[in-house]
CSV table of C-alpha atoms in Angstrom, one decimal:
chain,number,residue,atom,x,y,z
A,1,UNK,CA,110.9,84.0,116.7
A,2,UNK,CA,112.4,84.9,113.1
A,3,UNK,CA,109.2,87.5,112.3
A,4,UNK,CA,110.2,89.1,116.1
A,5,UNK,CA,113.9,89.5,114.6
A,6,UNK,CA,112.8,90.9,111.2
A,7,UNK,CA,110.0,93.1,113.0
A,8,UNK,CA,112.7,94.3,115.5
A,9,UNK,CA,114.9,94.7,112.5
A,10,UNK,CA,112.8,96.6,110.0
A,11,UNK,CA,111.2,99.1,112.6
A,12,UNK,CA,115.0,100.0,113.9
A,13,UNK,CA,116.8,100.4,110.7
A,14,UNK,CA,118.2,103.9,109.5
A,15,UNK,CA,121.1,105.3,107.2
A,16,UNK,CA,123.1,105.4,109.6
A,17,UNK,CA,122.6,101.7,110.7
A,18,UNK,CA,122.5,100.6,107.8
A,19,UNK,CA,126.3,101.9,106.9
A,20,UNK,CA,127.5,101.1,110.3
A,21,UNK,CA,126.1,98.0,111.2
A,22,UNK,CA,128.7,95.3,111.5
A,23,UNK,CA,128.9,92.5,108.3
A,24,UNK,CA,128.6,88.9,109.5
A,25,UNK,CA,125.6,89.7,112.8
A,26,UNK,CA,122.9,88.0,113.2
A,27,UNK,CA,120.0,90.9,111.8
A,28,UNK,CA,122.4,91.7,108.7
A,29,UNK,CA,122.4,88.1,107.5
A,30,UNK,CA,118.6,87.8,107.9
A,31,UNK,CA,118.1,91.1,106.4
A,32,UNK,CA,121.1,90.3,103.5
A,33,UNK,CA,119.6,86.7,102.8
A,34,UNK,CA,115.7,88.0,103.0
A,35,UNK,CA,114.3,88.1,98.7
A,36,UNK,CA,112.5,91.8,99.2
A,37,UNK,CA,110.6,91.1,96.6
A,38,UNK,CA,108.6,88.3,98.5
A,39,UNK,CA,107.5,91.7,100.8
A,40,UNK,CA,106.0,93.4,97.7
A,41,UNK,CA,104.7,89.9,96.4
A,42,UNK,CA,102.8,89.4,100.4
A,43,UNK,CA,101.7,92.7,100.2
A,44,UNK,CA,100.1,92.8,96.9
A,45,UNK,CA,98.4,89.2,98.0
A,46,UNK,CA,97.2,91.2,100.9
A,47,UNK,CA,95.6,93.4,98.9
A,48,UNK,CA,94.0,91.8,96.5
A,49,UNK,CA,92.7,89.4,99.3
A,50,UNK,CA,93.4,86.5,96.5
A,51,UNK,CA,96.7,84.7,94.7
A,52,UNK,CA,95.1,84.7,91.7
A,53,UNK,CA,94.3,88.5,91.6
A,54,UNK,CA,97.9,89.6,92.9
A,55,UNK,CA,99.2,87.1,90.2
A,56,UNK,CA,97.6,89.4,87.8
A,57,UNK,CA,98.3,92.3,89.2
A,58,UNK,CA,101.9,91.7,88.8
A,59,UNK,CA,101.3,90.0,86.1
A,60,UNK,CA,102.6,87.1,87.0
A,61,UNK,CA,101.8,83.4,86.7
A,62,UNK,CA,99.8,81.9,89.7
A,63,UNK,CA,102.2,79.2,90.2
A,64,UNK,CA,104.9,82.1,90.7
A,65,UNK,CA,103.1,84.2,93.5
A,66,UNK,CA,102.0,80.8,95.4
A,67,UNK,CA,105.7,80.0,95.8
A,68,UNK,CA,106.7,83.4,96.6
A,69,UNK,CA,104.4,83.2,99.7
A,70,UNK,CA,105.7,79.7,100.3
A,71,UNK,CA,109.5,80.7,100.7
A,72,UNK,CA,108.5,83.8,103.0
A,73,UNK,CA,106.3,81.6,105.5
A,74,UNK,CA,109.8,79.1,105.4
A,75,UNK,CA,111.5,81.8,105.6
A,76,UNK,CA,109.9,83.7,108.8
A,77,UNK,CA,108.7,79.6,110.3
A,78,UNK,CA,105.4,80.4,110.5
A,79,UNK,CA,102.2,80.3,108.4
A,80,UNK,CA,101.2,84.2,107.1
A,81,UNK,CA,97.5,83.7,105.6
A,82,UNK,CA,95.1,80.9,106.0
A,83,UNK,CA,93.7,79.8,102.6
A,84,UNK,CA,92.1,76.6,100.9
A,85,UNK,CA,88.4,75.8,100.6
A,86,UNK,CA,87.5,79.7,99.1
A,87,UNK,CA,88.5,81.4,102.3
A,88,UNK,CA,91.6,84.0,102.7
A,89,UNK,CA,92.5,85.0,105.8
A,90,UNK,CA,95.3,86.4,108.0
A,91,UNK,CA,96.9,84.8,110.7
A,92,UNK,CA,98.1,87.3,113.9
A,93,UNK,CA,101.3,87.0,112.1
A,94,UNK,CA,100.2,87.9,108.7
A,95,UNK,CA,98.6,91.1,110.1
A,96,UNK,CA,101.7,92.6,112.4
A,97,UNK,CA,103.8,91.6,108.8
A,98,UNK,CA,101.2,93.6,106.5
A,99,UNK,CA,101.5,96.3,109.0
A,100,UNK,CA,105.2,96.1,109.2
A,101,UNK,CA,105.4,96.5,105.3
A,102,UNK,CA,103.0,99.6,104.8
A,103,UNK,CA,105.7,101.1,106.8
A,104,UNK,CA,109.0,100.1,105.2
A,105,UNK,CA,107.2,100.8,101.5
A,106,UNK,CA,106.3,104.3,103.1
A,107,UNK,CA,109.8,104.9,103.5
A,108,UNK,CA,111.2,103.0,100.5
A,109,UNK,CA,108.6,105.4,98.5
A,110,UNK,CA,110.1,108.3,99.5
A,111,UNK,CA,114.1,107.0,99.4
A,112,UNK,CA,114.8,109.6,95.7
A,113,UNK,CA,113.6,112.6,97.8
A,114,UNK,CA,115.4,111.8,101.0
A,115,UNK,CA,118.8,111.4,99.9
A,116,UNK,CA,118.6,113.8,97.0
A,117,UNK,CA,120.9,116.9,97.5
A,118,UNK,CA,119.1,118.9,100.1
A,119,UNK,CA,118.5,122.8,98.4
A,120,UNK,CA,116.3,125.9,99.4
A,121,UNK,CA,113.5,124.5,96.7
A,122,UNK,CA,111.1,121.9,98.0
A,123,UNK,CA,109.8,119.1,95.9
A,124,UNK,CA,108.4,116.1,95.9
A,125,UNK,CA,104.2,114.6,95.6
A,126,UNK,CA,101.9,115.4,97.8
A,127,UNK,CA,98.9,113.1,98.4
A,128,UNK,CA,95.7,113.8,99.6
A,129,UNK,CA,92.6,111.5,100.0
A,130,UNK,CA,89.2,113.4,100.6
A,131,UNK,CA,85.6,112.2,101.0
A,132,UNK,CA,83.5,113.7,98.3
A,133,UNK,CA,83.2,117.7,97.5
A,134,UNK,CA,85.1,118.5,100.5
A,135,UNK,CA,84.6,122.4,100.3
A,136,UNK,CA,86.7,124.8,102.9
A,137,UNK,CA,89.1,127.6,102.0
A,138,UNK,CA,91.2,126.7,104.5
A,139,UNK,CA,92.3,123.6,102.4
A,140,UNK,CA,92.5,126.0,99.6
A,141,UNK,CA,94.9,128.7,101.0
A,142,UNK,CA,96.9,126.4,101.9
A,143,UNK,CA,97.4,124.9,98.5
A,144,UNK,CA,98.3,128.5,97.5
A,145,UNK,CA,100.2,129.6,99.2
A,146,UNK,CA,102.2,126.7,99.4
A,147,UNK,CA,102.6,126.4,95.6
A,148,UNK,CA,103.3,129.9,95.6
A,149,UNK,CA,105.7,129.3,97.3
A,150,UNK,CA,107.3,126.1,96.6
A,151,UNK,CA,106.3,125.5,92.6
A,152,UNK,CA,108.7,122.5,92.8
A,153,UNK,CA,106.0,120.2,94.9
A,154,UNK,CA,103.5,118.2,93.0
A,155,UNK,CA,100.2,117.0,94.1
A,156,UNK,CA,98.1,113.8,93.9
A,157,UNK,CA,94.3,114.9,94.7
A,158,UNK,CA,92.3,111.4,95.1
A,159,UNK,CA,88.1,111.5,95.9
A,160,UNK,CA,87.6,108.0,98.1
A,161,UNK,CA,84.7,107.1,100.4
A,162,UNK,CA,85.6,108.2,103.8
A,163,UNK,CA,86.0,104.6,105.1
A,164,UNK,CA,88.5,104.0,102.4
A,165,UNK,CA,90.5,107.6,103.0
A,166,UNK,CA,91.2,106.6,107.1
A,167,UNK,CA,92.4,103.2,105.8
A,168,UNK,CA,94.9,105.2,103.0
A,169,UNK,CA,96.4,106.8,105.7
A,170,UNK,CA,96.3,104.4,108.0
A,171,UNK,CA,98.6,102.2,105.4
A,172,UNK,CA,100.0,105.1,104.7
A,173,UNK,CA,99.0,105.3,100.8
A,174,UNK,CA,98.2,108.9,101.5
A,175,UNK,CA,99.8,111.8,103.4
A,176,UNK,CA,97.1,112.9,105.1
A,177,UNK,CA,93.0,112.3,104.5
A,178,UNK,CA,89.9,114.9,104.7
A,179,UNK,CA,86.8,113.2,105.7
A,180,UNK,CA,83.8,112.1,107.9
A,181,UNK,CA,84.6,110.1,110.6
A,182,UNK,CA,82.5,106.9,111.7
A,183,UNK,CA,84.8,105.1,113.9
A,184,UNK,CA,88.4,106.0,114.8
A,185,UNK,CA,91.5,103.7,113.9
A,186,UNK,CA,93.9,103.3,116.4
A,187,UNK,CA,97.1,104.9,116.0
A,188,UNK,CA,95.7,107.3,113.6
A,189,UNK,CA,95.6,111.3,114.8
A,190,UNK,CA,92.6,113.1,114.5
A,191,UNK,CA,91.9,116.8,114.1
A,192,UNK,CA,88.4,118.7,113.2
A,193,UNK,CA,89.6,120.4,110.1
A,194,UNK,CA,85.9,122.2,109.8
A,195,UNK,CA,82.3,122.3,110.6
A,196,UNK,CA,79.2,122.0,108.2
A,197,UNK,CA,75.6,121.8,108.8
A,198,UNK,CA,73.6,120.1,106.2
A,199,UNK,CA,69.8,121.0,104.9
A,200,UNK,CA,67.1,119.0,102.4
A,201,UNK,CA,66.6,120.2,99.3
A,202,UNK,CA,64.7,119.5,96.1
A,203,UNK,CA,65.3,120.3,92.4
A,204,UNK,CA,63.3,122.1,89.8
A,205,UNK,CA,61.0,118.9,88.9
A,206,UNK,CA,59.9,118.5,92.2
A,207,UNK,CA,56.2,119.3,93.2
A,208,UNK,CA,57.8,121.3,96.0
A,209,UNK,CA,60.2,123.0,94.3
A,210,UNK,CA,59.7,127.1,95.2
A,211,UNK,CA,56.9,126.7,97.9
A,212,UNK,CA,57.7,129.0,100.6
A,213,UNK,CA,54.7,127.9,102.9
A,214,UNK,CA,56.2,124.5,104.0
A,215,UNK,CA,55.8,122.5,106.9
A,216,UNK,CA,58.4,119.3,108.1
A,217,UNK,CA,55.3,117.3,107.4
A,218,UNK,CA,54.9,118.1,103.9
A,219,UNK,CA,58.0,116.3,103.4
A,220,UNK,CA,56.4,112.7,104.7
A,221,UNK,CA,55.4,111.4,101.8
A,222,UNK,CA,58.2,112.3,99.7
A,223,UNK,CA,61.1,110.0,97.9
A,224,UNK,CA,64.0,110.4,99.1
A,225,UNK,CA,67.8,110.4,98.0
A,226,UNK,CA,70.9,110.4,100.6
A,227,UNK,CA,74.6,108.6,100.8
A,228,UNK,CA,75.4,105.6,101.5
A,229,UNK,CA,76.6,106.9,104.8
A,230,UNK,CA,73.2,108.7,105.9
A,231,UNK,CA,72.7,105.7,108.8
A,232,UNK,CA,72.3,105.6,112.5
A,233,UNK,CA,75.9,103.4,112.6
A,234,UNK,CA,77.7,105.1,110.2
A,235,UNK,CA,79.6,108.7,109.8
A,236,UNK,CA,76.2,111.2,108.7
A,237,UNK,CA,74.6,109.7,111.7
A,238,UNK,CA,73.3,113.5,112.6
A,239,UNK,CA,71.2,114.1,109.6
A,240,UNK,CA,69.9,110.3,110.0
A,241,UNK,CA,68.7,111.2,113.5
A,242,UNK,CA,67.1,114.2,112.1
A,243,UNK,CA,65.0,112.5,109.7
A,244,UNK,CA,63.8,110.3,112.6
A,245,UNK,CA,63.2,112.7,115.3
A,246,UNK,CA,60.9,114.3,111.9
A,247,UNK,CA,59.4,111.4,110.7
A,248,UNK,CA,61.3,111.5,107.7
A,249,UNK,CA,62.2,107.5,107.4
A,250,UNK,CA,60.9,107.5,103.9
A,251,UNK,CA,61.2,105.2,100.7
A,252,UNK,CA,64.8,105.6,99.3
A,253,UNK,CA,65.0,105.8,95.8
A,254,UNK,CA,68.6,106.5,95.3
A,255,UNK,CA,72.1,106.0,97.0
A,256,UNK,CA,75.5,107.3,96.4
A,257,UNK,CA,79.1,107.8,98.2
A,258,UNK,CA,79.5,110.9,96.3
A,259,UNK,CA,78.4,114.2,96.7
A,260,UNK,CA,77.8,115.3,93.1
A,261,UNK,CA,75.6,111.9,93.1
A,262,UNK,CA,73.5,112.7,95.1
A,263,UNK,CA,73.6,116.2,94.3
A,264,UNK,CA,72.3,114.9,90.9
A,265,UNK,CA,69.5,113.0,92.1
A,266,UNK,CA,68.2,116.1,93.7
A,267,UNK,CA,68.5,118.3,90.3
A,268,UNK,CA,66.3,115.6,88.6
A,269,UNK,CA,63.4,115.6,90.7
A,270,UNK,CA,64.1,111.5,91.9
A,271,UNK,CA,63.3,112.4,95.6
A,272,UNK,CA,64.2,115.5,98.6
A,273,UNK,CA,67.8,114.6,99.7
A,274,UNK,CA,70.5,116.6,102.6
A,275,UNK,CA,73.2,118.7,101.1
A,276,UNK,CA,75.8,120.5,102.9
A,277,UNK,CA,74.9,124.2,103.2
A,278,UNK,CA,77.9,125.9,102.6
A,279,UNK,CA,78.4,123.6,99.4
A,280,UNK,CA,75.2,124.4,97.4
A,281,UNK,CA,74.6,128.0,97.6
A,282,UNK,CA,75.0,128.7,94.3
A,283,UNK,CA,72.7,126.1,93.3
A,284,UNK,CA,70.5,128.2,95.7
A,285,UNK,CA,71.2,131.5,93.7
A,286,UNK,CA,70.6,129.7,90.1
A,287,UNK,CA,67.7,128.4,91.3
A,288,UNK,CA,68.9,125.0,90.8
A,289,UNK,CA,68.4,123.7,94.4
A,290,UNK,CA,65.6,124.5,96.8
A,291,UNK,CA,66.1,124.5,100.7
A,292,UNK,CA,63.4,122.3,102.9
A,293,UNK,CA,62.7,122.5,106.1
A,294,UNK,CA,63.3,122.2,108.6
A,295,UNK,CA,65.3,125.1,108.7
A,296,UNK,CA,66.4,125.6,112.0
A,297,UNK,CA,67.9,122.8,114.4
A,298,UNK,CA,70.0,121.9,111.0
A,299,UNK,CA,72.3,118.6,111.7
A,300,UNK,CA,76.2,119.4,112.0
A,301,UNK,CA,78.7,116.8,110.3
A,302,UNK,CA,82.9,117.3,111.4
A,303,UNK,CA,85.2,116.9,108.9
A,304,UNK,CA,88.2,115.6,110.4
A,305,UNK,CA,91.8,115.9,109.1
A,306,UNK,CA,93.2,112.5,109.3
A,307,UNK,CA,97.2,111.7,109.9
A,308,UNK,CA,99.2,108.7,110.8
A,309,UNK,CA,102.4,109.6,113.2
A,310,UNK,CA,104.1,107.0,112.1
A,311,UNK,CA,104.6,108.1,108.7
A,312,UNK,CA,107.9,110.0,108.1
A,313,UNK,CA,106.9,113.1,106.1
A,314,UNK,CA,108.7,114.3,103.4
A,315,UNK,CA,109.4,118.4,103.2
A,316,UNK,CA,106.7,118.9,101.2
A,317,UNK,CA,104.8,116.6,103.3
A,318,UNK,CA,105.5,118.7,106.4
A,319,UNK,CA,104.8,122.0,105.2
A,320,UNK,CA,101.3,121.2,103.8
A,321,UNK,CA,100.4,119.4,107.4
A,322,UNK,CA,102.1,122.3,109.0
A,323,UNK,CA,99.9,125.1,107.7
A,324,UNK,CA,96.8,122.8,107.9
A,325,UNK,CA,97.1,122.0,111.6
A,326,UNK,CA,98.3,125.7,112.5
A,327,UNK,CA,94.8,127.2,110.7
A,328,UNK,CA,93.2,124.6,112.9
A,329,UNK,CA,94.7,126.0,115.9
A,330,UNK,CA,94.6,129.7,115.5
A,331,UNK,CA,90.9,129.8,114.3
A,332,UNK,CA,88.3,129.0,116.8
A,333,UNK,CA,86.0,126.5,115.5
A,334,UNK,CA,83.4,128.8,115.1
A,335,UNK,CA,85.4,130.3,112.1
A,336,UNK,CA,85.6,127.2,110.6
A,337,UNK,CA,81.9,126.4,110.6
A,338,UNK,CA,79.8,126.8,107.3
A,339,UNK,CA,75.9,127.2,106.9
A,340,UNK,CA,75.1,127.8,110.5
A,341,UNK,CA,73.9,131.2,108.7
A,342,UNK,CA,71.9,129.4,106.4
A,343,UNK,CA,69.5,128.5,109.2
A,344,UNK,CA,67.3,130.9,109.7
A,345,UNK,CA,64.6,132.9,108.2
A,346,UNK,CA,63.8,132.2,104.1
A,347,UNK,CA,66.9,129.9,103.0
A,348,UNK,CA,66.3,130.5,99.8
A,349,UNK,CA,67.8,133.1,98.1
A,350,UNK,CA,67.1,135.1,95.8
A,351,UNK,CA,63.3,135.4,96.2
A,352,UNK,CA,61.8,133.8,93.0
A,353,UNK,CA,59.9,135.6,90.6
């Protein structure tokens, strides 16, 4: 089948084939007579799950994008997406293509760096997708050092839910993701970056604000604010199970993917809500935050550091995985835990006056 050949094709491909491979075969007239802009056109389709969209997107008349999908299904034989009637969806083919090209725009991205003259100074972008307020120093030494050491590299810092971040680097829009983790993709590798244990607090305008003498059932009738995520079937599962095991399936009065969110919703008094530990102790010390309990038994959440093998990595690219996964194996996991200490005895600190 032609998309066999192309697949075969695109996934075997390299300098050095492509300056040695013999003019006049079979895969160099396929790959010389293929438009490569009906790739980018499919892909942006894709994306936008709609003709009209992508048409936009690069802007485009509709007309154009329609027949750019109509020469690439004549010119692979076979239909890509199924459409008509307000549906949009891909056929087996479509997906394995969509896969394909992730891959070969991977590489294509990265062609200026790659065949730039090779020199002891490293450059090039780093991305990174992370799930909200992802707080560990072990991300950050790594950023500094590395920049102290290579000044050259640039970096692309992007805040995406953690559903979105595994599917960046699964299509290989990002180098490398920091997040929860629901559900693992296939063919994606998976490594727990750190550990953090997560606690209910309220803000200042709460009746329970300060009140040292509390009990998990004086939380019962309280509003409550949480992420999106805070389910049974989704990634904060533990502190969902928590409030169960407690009681604590109250009315929610406010939602949010991000941290700072929810973190808000909390200052203003709308309802109790979980926090990360580690991440709001200096809320605790401003007296901005106060901890709830129940203060032992606290519900652990792994942040995962997120990679897909497949993706050729730049230098820069390298270096910044490289010091991440060596931190994650030289440190026990215990090292890379935060507000395990937080736990135990009066949480909040200082003592109010």
């Amino acid at each position: 089948m032609k998309l066999t050949k192309f697949i075969f094709t695109m996934s075997n491909i390299n300098m050095d084939n492509a300056l040695t491979s013999r003019p006049g075969s079979a895969d160099d007239k396929f790959v010389t007579n293929l438009d490569w802009n009906l790739l980018r056109t499919f892909v942006v389709i894709v994306e936008e799950e709609s003709i009209t969209r992508a048409a936009s997107r690069l802007l485009r008349r509709q007309p154009a994008i329609s027949l750019a999908l109509q020469r690439l299904e004549a010119d692979l034989g076979m239909r890509l997406i199924e459409r008509g009637g307000g549906s949009f969806r891909l056929t087996a083919a479509g997906r394995e293509l969509y896969a394909r090209c992730t891959d070969i725009y991977g590489d294509i991205s990265r062609l200026k760096e790659a065949t730039s003259t090779a020199g002891q100074e490293v450059s090039g972008r780093v991305t990174i997708h992370l799930a909200s307020h992802v707080t560990t120093p072990i991300l950050d030494r790594a950023l500094t050092e590395l920049y102290r050491r290579h000044p050259g590299i640039t970096y692309q810092m992007r805040i995406r839910s953690s559903a979105e971040v595994v599917e960046d680097v699964r299509d290989q829009k990002a180098t490398l993701g920091i997040c929860l983790v629901n559900r693992k993709l296939p063919r994606l590798d998976y490594q727990v970056l750190y550990r953090e244990y997560f606690g209910f607090f309220c803000g200042p305008p709460h009746p329970l604000f300060g009140r040292h003498d509390l009990q998990v059932q004086d939380l019962r009738n309280c509003d409550v604010v949480s992420f999106e995520t805070d389910d049974l079937r989704d990634a904060l599962r533990p502190v969902a199970l928590l409030r169960q095991q407690h009681l604590l399936d109250l009315r929610v009065v406010g939602q949010s993917m991000q941290l700072e969110e929810v973190r808000r919703m909390i200052l203003c008094g709308l309802g109790i809500g979980p926090l990360p530990i580690h991440v709001v102790e200096r809320d605790l010390r401003d007296a901005l935050l106060w901890r709830l309990p129940p203060y032992s038994d606290a519900p652990a959440v792994d942040i995962h550091l997120v990679t897909n093998p497949r993706r050729r990595l730049s230098r820069a690219e390298a270096l910044i995985l490289e010091m991440l996964q060596a931190a994650i194996s030289e440190m026990p996991l215990r090292e890379r835990t935060y507000g395990l200490g937080g736990q135990e005895g009066i949480a909040n600190l200082p003592e109010r006056r």
